[in-house]
Coordinates of C-alpha atoms in Angstrom, one line a residue:
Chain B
X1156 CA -9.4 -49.6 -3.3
X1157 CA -12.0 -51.6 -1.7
X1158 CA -12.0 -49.8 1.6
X1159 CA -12.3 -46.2 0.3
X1160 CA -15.5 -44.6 1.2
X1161 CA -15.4 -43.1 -2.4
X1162 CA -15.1 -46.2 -4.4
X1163 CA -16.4 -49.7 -4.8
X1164 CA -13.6 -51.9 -6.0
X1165 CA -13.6 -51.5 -9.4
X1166 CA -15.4 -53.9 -12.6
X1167 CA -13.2 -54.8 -15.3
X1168 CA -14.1 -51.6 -17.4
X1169 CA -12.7 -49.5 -14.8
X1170 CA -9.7 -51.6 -14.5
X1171 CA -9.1 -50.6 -17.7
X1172 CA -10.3 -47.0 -17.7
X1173 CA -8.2 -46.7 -14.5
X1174 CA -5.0 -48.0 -16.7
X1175 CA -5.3 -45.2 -19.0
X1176 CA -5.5 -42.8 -16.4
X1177 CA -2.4 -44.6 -14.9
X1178 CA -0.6 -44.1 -18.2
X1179 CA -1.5 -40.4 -19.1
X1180 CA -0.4 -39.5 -15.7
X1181 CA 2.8 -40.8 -15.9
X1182 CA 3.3 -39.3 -19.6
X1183 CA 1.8 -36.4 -18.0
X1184 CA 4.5 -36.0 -15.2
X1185 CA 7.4 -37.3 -17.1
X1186 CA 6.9 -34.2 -20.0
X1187 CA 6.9 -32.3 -16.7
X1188 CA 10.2 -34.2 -15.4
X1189 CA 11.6 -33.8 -19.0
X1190 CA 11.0 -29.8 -19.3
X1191 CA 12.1 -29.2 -15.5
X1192 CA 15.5 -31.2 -16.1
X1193 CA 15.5 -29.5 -20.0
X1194 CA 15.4 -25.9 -18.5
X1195 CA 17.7 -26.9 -16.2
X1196 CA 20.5 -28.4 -18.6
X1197 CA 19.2 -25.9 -21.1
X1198 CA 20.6 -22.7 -18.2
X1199 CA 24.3 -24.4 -17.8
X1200 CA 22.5 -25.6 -13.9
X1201 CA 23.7 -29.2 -13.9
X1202 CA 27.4 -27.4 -14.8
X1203 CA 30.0 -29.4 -11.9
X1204 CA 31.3 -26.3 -10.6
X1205 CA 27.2 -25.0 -9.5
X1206 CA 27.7 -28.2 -7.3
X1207 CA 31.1 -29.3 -6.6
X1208 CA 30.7 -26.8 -3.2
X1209 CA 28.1 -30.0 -2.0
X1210 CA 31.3 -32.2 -2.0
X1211 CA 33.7 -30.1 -0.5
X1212 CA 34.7 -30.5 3.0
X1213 CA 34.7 -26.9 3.4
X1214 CA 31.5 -25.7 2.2
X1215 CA 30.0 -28.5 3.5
X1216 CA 31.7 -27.8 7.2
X1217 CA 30.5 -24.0 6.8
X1218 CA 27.2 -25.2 6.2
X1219 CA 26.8 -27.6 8.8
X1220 CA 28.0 -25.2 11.5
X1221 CA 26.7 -22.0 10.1
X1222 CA 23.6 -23.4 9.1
X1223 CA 22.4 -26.2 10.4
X1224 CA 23.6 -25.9 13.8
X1225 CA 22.5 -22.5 14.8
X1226 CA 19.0 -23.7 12.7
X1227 CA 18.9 -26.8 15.6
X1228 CA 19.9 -24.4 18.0
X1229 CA 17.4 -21.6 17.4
X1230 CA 14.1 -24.3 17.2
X1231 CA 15.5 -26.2 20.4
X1232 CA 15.7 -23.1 22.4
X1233 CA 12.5 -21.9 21.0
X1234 CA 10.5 -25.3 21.9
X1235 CA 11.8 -25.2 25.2
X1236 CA 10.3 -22.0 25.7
X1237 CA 7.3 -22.9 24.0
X1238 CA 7.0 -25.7 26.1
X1239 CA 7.3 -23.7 30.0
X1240 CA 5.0 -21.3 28.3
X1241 CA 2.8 -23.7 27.2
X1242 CA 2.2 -25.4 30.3
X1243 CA 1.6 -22.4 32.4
X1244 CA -0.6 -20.8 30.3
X1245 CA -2.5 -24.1 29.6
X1246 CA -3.1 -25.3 33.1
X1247 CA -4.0 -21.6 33.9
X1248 CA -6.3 -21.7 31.3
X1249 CA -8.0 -24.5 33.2
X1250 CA -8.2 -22.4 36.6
X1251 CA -10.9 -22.6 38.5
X1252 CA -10.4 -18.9 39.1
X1253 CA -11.6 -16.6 36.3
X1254 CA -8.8 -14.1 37.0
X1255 CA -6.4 -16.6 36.1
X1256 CA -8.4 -18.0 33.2
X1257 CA -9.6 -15.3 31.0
X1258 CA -6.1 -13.3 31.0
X1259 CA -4.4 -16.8 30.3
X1260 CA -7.3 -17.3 27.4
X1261 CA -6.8 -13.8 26.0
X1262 CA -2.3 -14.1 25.8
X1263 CA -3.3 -17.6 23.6
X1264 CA -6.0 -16.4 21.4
X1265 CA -3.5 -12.5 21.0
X1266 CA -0.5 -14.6 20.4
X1267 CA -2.0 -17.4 18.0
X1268 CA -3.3 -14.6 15.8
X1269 CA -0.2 -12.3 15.3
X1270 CA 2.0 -13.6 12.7
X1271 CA 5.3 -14.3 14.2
X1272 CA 7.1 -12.6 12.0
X1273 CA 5.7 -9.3 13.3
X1274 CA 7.0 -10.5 16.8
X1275 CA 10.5 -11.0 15.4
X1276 CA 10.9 -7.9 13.8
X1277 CA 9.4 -6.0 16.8
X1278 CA 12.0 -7.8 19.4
X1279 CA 14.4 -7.1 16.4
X1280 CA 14.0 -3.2 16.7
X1281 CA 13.4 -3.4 20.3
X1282 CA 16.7 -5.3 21.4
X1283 CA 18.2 -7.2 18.7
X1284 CA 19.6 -4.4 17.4
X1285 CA 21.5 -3.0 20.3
X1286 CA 22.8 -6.4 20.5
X1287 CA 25.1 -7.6 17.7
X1288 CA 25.1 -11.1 16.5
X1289 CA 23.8 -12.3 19.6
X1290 CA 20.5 -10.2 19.2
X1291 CA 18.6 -11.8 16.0
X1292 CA 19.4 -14.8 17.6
X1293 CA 17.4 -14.3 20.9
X1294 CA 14.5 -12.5 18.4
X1295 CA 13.8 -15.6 16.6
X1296 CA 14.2 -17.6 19.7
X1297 CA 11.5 -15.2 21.8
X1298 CA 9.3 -15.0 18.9
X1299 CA 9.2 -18.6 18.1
X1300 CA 8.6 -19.2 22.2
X1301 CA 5.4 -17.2 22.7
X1302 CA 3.8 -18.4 19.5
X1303 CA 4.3 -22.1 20.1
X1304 CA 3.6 -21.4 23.8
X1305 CA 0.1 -20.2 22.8
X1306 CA -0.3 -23.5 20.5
X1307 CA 1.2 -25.3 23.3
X1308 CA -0.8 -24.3 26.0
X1309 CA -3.8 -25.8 24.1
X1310 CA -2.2 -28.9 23.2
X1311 CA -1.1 -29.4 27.0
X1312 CA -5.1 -28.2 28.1
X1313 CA -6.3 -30.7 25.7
X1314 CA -4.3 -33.8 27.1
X1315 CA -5.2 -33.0 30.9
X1316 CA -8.6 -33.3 30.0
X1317 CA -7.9 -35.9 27.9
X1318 CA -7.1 -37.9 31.6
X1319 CA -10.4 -39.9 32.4
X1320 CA -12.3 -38.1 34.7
X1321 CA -12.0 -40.8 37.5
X1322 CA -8.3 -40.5 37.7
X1323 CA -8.0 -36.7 39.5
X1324 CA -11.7 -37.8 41.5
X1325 CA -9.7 -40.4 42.3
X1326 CA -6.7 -38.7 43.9
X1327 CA -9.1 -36.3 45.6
X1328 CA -10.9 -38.7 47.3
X1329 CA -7.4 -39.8 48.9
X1330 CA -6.8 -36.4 50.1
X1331 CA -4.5 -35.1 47.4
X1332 CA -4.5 -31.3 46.9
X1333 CA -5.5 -29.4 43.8
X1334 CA -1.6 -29.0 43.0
X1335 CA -1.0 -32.5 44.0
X1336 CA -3.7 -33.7 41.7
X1337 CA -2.5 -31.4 38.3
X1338 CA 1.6 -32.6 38.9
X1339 CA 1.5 -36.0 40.2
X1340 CA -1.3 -37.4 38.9
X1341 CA -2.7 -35.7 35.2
X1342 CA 0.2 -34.6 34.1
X1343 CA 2.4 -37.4 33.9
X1344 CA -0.4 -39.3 32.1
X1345 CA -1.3 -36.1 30.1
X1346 CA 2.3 -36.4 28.5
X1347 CA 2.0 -39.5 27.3
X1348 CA -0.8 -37.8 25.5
X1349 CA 0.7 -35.0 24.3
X1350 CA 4.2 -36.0 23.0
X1351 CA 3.3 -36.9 19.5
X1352 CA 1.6 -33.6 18.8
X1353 CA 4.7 -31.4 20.7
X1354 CA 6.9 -33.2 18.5
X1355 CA 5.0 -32.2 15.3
X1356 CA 4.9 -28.6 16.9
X1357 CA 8.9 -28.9 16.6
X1358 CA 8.2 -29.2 12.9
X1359 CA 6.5 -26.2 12.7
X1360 CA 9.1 -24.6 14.7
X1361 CA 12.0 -25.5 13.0
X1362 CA 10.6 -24.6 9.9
X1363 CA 9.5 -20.8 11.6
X1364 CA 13.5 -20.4 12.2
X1365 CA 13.7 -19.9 8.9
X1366 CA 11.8 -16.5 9.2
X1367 CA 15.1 -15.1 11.1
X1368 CA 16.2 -14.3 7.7
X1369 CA 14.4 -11.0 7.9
X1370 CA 16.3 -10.0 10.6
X1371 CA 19.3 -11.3 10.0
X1372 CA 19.8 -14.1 11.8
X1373 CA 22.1 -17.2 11.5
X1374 CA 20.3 -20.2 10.3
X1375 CA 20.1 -22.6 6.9
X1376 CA 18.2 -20.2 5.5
X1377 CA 20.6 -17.6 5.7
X1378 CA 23.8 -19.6 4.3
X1379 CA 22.5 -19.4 1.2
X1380 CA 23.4 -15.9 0.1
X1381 CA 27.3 -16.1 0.7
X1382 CA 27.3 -19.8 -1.4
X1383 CA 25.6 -18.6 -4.3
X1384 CA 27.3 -15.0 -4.2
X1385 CA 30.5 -16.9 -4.3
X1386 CA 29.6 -19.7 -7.4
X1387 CA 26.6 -17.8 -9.0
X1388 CA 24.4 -21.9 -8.3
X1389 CA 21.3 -20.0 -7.0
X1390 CA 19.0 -23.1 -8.4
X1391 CA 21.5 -26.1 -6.5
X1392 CA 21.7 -24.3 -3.6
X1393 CA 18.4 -23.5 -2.5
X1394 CA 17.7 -26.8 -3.9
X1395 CA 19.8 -28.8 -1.8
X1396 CA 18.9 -26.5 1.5
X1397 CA 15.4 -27.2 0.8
X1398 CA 16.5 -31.3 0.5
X1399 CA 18.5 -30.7 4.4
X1400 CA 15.1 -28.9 6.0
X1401 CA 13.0 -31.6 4.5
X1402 CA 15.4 -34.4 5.5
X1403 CA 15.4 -33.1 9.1
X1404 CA 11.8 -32.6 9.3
X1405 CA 11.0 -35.9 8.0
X1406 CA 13.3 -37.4 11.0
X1407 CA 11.3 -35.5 13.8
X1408 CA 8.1 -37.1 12.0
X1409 CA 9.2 -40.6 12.0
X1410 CA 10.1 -39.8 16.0
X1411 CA 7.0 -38.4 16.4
X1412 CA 4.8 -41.2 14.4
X1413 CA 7.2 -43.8 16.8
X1414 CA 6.3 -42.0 19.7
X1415 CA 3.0 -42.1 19.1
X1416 CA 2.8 -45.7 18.1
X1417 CA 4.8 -46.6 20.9
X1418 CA 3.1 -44.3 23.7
X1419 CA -0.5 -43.5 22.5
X1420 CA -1.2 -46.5 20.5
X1421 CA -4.2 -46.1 17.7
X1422 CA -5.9 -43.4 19.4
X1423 CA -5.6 -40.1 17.1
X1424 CA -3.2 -37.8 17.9
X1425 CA -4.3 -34.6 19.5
X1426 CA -5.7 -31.8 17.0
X1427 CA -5.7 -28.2 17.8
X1428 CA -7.7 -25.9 16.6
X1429 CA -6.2 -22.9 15.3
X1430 CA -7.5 -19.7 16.7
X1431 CA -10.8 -18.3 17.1
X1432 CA -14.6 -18.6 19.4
X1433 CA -15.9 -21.6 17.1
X1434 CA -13.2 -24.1 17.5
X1435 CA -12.2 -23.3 21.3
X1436 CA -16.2 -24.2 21.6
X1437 CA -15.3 -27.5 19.5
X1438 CA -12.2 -28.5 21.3
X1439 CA -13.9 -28.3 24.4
X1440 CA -16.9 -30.0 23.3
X1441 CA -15.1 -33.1 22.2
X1442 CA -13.2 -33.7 25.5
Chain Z
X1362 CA 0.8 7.8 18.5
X1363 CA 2.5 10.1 16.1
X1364 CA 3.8 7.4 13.5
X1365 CA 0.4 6.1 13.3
X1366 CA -1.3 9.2 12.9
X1367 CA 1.1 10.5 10.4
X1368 CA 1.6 6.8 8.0
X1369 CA -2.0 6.0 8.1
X1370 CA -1.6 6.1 4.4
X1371 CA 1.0 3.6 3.8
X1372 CA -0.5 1.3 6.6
X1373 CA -3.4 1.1 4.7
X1374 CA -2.1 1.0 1.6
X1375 CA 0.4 -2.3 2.9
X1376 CA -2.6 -3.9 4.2
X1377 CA -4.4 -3.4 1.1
X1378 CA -1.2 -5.3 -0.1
X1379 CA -1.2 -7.9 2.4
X1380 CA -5.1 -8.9 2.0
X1381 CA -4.9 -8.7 -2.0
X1382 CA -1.9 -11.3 -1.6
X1383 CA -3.7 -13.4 0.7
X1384 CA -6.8 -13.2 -1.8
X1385 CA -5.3 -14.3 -5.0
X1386 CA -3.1 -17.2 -3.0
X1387 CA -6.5 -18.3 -0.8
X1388 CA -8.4 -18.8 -4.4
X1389 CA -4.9 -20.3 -6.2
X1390 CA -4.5 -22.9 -3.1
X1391 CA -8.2 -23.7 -2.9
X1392 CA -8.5 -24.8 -6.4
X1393 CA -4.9 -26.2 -6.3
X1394 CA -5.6 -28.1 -3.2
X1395 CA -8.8 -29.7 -4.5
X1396 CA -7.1 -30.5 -7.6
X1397 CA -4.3 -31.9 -5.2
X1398 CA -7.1 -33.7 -2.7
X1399 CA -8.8 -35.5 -5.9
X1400 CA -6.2 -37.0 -6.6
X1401 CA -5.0 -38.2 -3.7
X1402 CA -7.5 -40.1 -2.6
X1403 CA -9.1 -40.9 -5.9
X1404 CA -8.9 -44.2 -8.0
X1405 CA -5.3 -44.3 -9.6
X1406 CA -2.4 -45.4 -7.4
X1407 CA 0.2 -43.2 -9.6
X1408 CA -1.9 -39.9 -8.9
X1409 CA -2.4 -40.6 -5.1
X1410 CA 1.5 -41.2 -5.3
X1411 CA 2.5 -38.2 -7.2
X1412 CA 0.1 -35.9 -4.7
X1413 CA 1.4 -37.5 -1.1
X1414 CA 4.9 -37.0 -2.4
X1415 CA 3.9 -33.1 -3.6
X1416 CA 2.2 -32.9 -0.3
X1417 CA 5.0 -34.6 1.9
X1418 CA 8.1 -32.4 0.3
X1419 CA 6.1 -28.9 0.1
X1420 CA 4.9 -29.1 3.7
X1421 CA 8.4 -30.0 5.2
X1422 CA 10.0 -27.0 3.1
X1423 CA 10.1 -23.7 5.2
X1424 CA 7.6 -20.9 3.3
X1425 CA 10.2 -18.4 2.9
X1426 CA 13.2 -20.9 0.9
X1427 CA 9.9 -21.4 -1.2
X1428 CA 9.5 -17.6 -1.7
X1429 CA 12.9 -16.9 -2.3
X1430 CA 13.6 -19.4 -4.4
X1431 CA 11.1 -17.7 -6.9
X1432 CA 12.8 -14.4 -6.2
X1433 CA 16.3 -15.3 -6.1
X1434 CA 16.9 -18.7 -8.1
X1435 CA 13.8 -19.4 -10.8
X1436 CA 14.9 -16.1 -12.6
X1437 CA 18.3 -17.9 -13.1
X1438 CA 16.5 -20.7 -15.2
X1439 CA 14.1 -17.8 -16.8
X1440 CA 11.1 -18.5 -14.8
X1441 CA 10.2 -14.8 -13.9
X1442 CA 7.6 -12.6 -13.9
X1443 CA 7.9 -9.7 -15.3
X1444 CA 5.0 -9.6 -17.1
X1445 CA 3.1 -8.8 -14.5
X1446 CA 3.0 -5.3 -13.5
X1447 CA -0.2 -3.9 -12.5
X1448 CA -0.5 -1.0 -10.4
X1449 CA -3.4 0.2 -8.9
X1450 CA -2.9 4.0 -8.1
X1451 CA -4.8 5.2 -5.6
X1452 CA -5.0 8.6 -3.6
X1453 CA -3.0 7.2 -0.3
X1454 CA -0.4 6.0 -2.7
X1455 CA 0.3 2.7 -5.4
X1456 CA -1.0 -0.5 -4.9
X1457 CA 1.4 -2.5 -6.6
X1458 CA 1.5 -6.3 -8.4
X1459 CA 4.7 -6.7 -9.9
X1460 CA 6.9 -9.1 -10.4
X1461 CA 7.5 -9.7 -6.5
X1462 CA 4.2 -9.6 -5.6
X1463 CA 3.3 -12.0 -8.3
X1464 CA 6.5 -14.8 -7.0
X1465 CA 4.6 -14.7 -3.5
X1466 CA 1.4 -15.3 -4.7
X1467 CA 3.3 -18.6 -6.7
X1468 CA 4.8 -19.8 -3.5
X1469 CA 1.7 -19.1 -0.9
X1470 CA -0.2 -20.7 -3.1
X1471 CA 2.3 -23.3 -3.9
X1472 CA 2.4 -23.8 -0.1
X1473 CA -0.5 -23.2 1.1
X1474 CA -2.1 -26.0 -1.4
X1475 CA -0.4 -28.8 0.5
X1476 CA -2.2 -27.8 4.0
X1477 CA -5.8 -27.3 2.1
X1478 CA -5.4 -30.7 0.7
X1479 CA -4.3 -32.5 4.2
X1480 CA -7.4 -30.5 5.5
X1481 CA -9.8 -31.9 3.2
X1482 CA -8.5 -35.3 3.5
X1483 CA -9.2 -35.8 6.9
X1484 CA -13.1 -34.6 5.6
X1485 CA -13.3 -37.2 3.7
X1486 CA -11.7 -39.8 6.1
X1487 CA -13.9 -38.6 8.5
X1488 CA -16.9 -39.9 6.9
X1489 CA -17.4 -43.9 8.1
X1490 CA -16.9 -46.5 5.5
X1491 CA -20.4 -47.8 6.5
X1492 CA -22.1 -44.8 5.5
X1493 CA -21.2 -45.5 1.8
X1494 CA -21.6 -49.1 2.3
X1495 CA -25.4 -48.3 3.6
X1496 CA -25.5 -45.5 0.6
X1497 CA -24.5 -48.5 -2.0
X1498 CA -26.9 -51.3 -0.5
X1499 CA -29.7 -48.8 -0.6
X1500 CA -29.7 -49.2 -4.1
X1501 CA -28.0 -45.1 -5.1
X1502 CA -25.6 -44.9 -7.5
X1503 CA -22.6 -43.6 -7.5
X1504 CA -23.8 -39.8 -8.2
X1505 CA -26.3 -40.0 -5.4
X1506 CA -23.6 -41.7 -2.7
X1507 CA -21.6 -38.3 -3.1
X1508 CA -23.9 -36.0 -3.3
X1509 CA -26.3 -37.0 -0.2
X1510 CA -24.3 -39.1 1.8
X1511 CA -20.5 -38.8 1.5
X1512 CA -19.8 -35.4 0.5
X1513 CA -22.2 -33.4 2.9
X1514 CA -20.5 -35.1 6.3
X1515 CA -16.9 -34.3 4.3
X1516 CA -17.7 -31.2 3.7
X1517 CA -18.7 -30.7 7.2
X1518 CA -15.9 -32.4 8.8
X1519 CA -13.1 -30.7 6.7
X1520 CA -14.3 -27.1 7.0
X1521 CA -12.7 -26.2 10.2
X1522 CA -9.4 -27.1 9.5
X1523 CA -10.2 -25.8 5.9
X1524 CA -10.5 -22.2 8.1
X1525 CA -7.1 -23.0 9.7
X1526 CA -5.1 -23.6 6.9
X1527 CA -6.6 -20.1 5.5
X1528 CA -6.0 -18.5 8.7
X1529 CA -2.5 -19.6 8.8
X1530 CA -2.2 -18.1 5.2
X1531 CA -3.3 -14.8 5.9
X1532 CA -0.6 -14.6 8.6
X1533 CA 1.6 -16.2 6.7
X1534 CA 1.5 -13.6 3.9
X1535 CA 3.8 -11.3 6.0
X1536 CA 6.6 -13.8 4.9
X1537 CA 6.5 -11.9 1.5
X1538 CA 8.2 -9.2 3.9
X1539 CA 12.0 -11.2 2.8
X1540 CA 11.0 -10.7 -0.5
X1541 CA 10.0 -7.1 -1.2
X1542 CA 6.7 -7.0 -1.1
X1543 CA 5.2 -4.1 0.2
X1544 CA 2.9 -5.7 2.9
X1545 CA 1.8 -5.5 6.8
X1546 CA 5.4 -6.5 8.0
X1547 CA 7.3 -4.6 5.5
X1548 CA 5.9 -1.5 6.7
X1549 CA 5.9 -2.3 10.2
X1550 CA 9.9 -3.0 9.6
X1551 CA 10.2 0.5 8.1
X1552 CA 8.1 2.2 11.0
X1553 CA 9.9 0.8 13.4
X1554 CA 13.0 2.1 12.1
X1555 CA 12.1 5.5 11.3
X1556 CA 9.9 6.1 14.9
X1557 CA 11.7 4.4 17.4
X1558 CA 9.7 6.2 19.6
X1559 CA 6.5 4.6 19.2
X1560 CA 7.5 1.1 18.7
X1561 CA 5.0 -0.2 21.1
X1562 CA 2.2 1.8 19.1
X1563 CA 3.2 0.6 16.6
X1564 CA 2.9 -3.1 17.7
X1565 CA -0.1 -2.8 18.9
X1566 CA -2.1 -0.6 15.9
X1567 CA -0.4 -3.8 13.5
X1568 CA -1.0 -6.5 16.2
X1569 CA -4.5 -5.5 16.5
X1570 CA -5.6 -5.2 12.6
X1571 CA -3.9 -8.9 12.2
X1572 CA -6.3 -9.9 15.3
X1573 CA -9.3 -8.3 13.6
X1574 CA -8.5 -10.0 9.8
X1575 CA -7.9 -13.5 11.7
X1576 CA -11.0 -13.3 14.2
X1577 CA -12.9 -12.1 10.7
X1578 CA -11.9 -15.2 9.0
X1579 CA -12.5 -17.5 12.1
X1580 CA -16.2 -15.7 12.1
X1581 CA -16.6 -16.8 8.6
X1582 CA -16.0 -20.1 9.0
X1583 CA -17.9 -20.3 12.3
X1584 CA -21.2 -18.8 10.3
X1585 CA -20.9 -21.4 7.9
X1586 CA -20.0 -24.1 10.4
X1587 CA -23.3 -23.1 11.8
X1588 CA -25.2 -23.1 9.4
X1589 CA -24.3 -26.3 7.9
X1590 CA -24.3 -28.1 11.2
X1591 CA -27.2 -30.8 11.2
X1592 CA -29.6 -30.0 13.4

């Protein structure tokens, strides 16, 4: 570890010290391993018939279509939302005109601090209820739009002014208009930009989908209950749902890291600050 | 208006709920995290392996499989727990810790570890690796590199996302909603059944207290960020 800022490499003692550590770590996590798979064995969960429903066509079809898709379906509808929310309310938030600004400033900061759970169930009682199996569906979907819109919209403010400077003074000294100069000219460049970071916002928004459970939408999440009603293999089941959500999340990642490789090259990819007066002060203080 | 007026007991009551939850799993992830952070970037390749790989798999899991799989599956291998039943009675009505409210705590905190670990990471890779170099050729050892040169600049640099991954915990504590736990978004769920009539009071009176906890926090963190800033 001769580049860490903690550590100089080590001496030979600490070689050896470090070795120990090395050993009683692994001892350390194979007990843990050991007990894990004990309790497991120990409660009948390794039993074929808790998992043989993984191998059958017919589970596996019910999952894939009853879970997975509508899971897809719910964070792709929701990101596109996010994302036509996100760019109005971020390039109004860099108006010139304060009556554009500040009401554009106040929808981020209100919808970045309200959990969006509490926006799911409100839709929920306010529509999805009156709507049958259609309804939960739209909930999670509006719900996950206007909170990711709100991170959005800082994400897409951050990579216009992330353009240099010369590029828009540039385009006005050629006569462009201030429209001209936001969609021809900072945006496409902004994207570049911003990619990475709306594809790790995709994460977070597949991951949300799951939160339709509490309203009873469709989703992975909400497969679960008929499988393990049906074979009693609550462990394997939400084991191997957990294994499919991580599996999928990991893909967008390696698309994002790609992207950003490809696109963006070694510059870091664009942080946003949660909510609240100090960091909007920091976020604009570092563009 | 009516709902409001008439359940101000059990609103306060749930958000006692919701801010003891998000107490118990702030201090559980913050010492879970650090434990998590040390060994990540510390010495021993099999520790910073076994915490990216606990960091990696927890963060890409969705919150709520984590919560119910401590409600709904761990009592199926006997991880359950029932001993804890503490109720704090109270005149508006019973606070209480049971076996629920003890599963969420688990999973926030099991959860929320993962975040407080990526945030204090980036402190520490924040900090140049000339500033140690300079520390080291200056003759400190290693006790005086971390305590007046690398750790001050970490500390700095990791506190505001610190305050998000907190703020994010707070709001996620409603998530305990799916698994009985008498918090904010339970209640709001039962409100809005019962008073269909002042649903939009009802939003907002919720809505707003979850603005007022968060901009709380965020005016924490901003104190100490100011304080701490070098001058």
């Amino acid at each position: 570890m001769a580049t860490s800022v903690l550590f100089d490499a080590p001496g030979p003692k600490t070689v050896r010290r470090h070795r120990v550590y090395t050993v009683v770590t692994v001892l350390v996590l194979l007990a843990l391993l050991a007990l894990v798979v004990m309790r497991l064995a120990d409660r009948n969960q390794f039993a074929g018939d808790k998992w043989e429903v993984f191998t059958t066509p017919r589970y596996l079809d019910f999952i894939f279509f009853k879970g997975v898709v509508p899971t897809l379906k719910m964070a792709a509808c929701g990101i596109l939302g996010a994302i036509v929310l996100g760019l109005v309310l971020g390039i109004g938030k860099i108006s010139e005109h304060q009556w554009v600004r500040r009401p554009c400033w106040a929808i981020v900061e209100l919808f970045r601090a309200i959990p969006v759970l509490m926006l799911m169930i409100f839709f929920f009682s306010i529509y999805g209820i009156y709507h049958g199996t259609s309804g939960p569906f739209w909930c999670v979907v509006w719900a996950l739009s206007l909170y990711n819109g709100a991170v959005l919209a800082e994400v897409f403010r951050a990579g216009i002014l992330a353009v240099p400077k010369g590029q828009a003074e540039a385009a006005y000294a050629i006569g462009m208009r201030k429209s001209q100069v936001v969609w021809i000219i900072l945006l496409p460049q902004a994207v570049k930009i911003m990619i990475p970071a709306i594809i790790s916002q995709m994460v977070v928004t597949l991951k949300d989908t799951s939160l339709g459970y509490a309203i009873a939408a469709p989703g992975l999440t909400a497969v679960a209950r008929p499988l393990y009603l049906e074979f009693q293999n609550h462990v394997p089941v939400y084991l191997v749902l957990a294994a499919i959500y991580i599996a999928i999340n990991l893909l967008l990642t390696a698309v994002a890291t790609f992207v950003q490789k490809r696109f963006v090259g070694e510059r870091k990819q664009l942080q946003v600050a949660m909510v609240g007066e100090a960091q909007s002060e920091r976020s604009t203080g570092a563009v | 208006m009516d709902a409001i007026a008439d359940n101000y007991q059990l609103i306060a009551i749930s958000f006692a709920t919701t801010i003891l939850l998000f107490l118990f799993a702030s201090i559980g992830s913050l010492l879970l995290g650090t434990l998590l952070v040390a060994m990540r970037v510390g010495p021993v390749a099999v520790m910073r392996r076994t915490a990216a790989v606990y960091v990696t798999v927890v963060r890409n899991t969705p919150l709520l499989l984590i919560l119910l799989f401590f409600s709904i599956a761990a009592p199926k291998i006997g991880v359950n727990f029932q001993f804890v039943r503490i109720v704090i009675p109270t005149g508006w009505g019973d606070i209480r810790m049971t076996n629920a409210f003890a599963g969420a705590v688990v999973g926030l905190t099991l959860y929320t570890a993962c975040f407080v670990c990526e945030a204090l990471r980036s402190g520490v890779n924040a900090v140049p690796l000339g500033q140690a170099e300079a520390a080291r050729a200056i003759g400190l050892p290693f006790g005086g590199v971390m305590r007046h040169v690398v750790l001050p600049q970490a500390i700095r640099a990791g506190l505001p996302p610190l305050a998000s991954t907190q703020i994010a915990l707070l709001k996620n504590t409603t998530v305990a909603l799916s698994v009985l736990v008498l918090e904010a978004a339970y209640a709001l769920k039962q409100l809005l059944d019962a008073n269909p009539g002042d649903r939009w009071w009802l939003l907002v009176a919720f809505a707003g207290i979850f603005v007022i906890l968060v901009e709380l926090l965020s005016f924490i963190s901003s104190r100490f960020e100011r304080r701490w800033r070098i001058a």
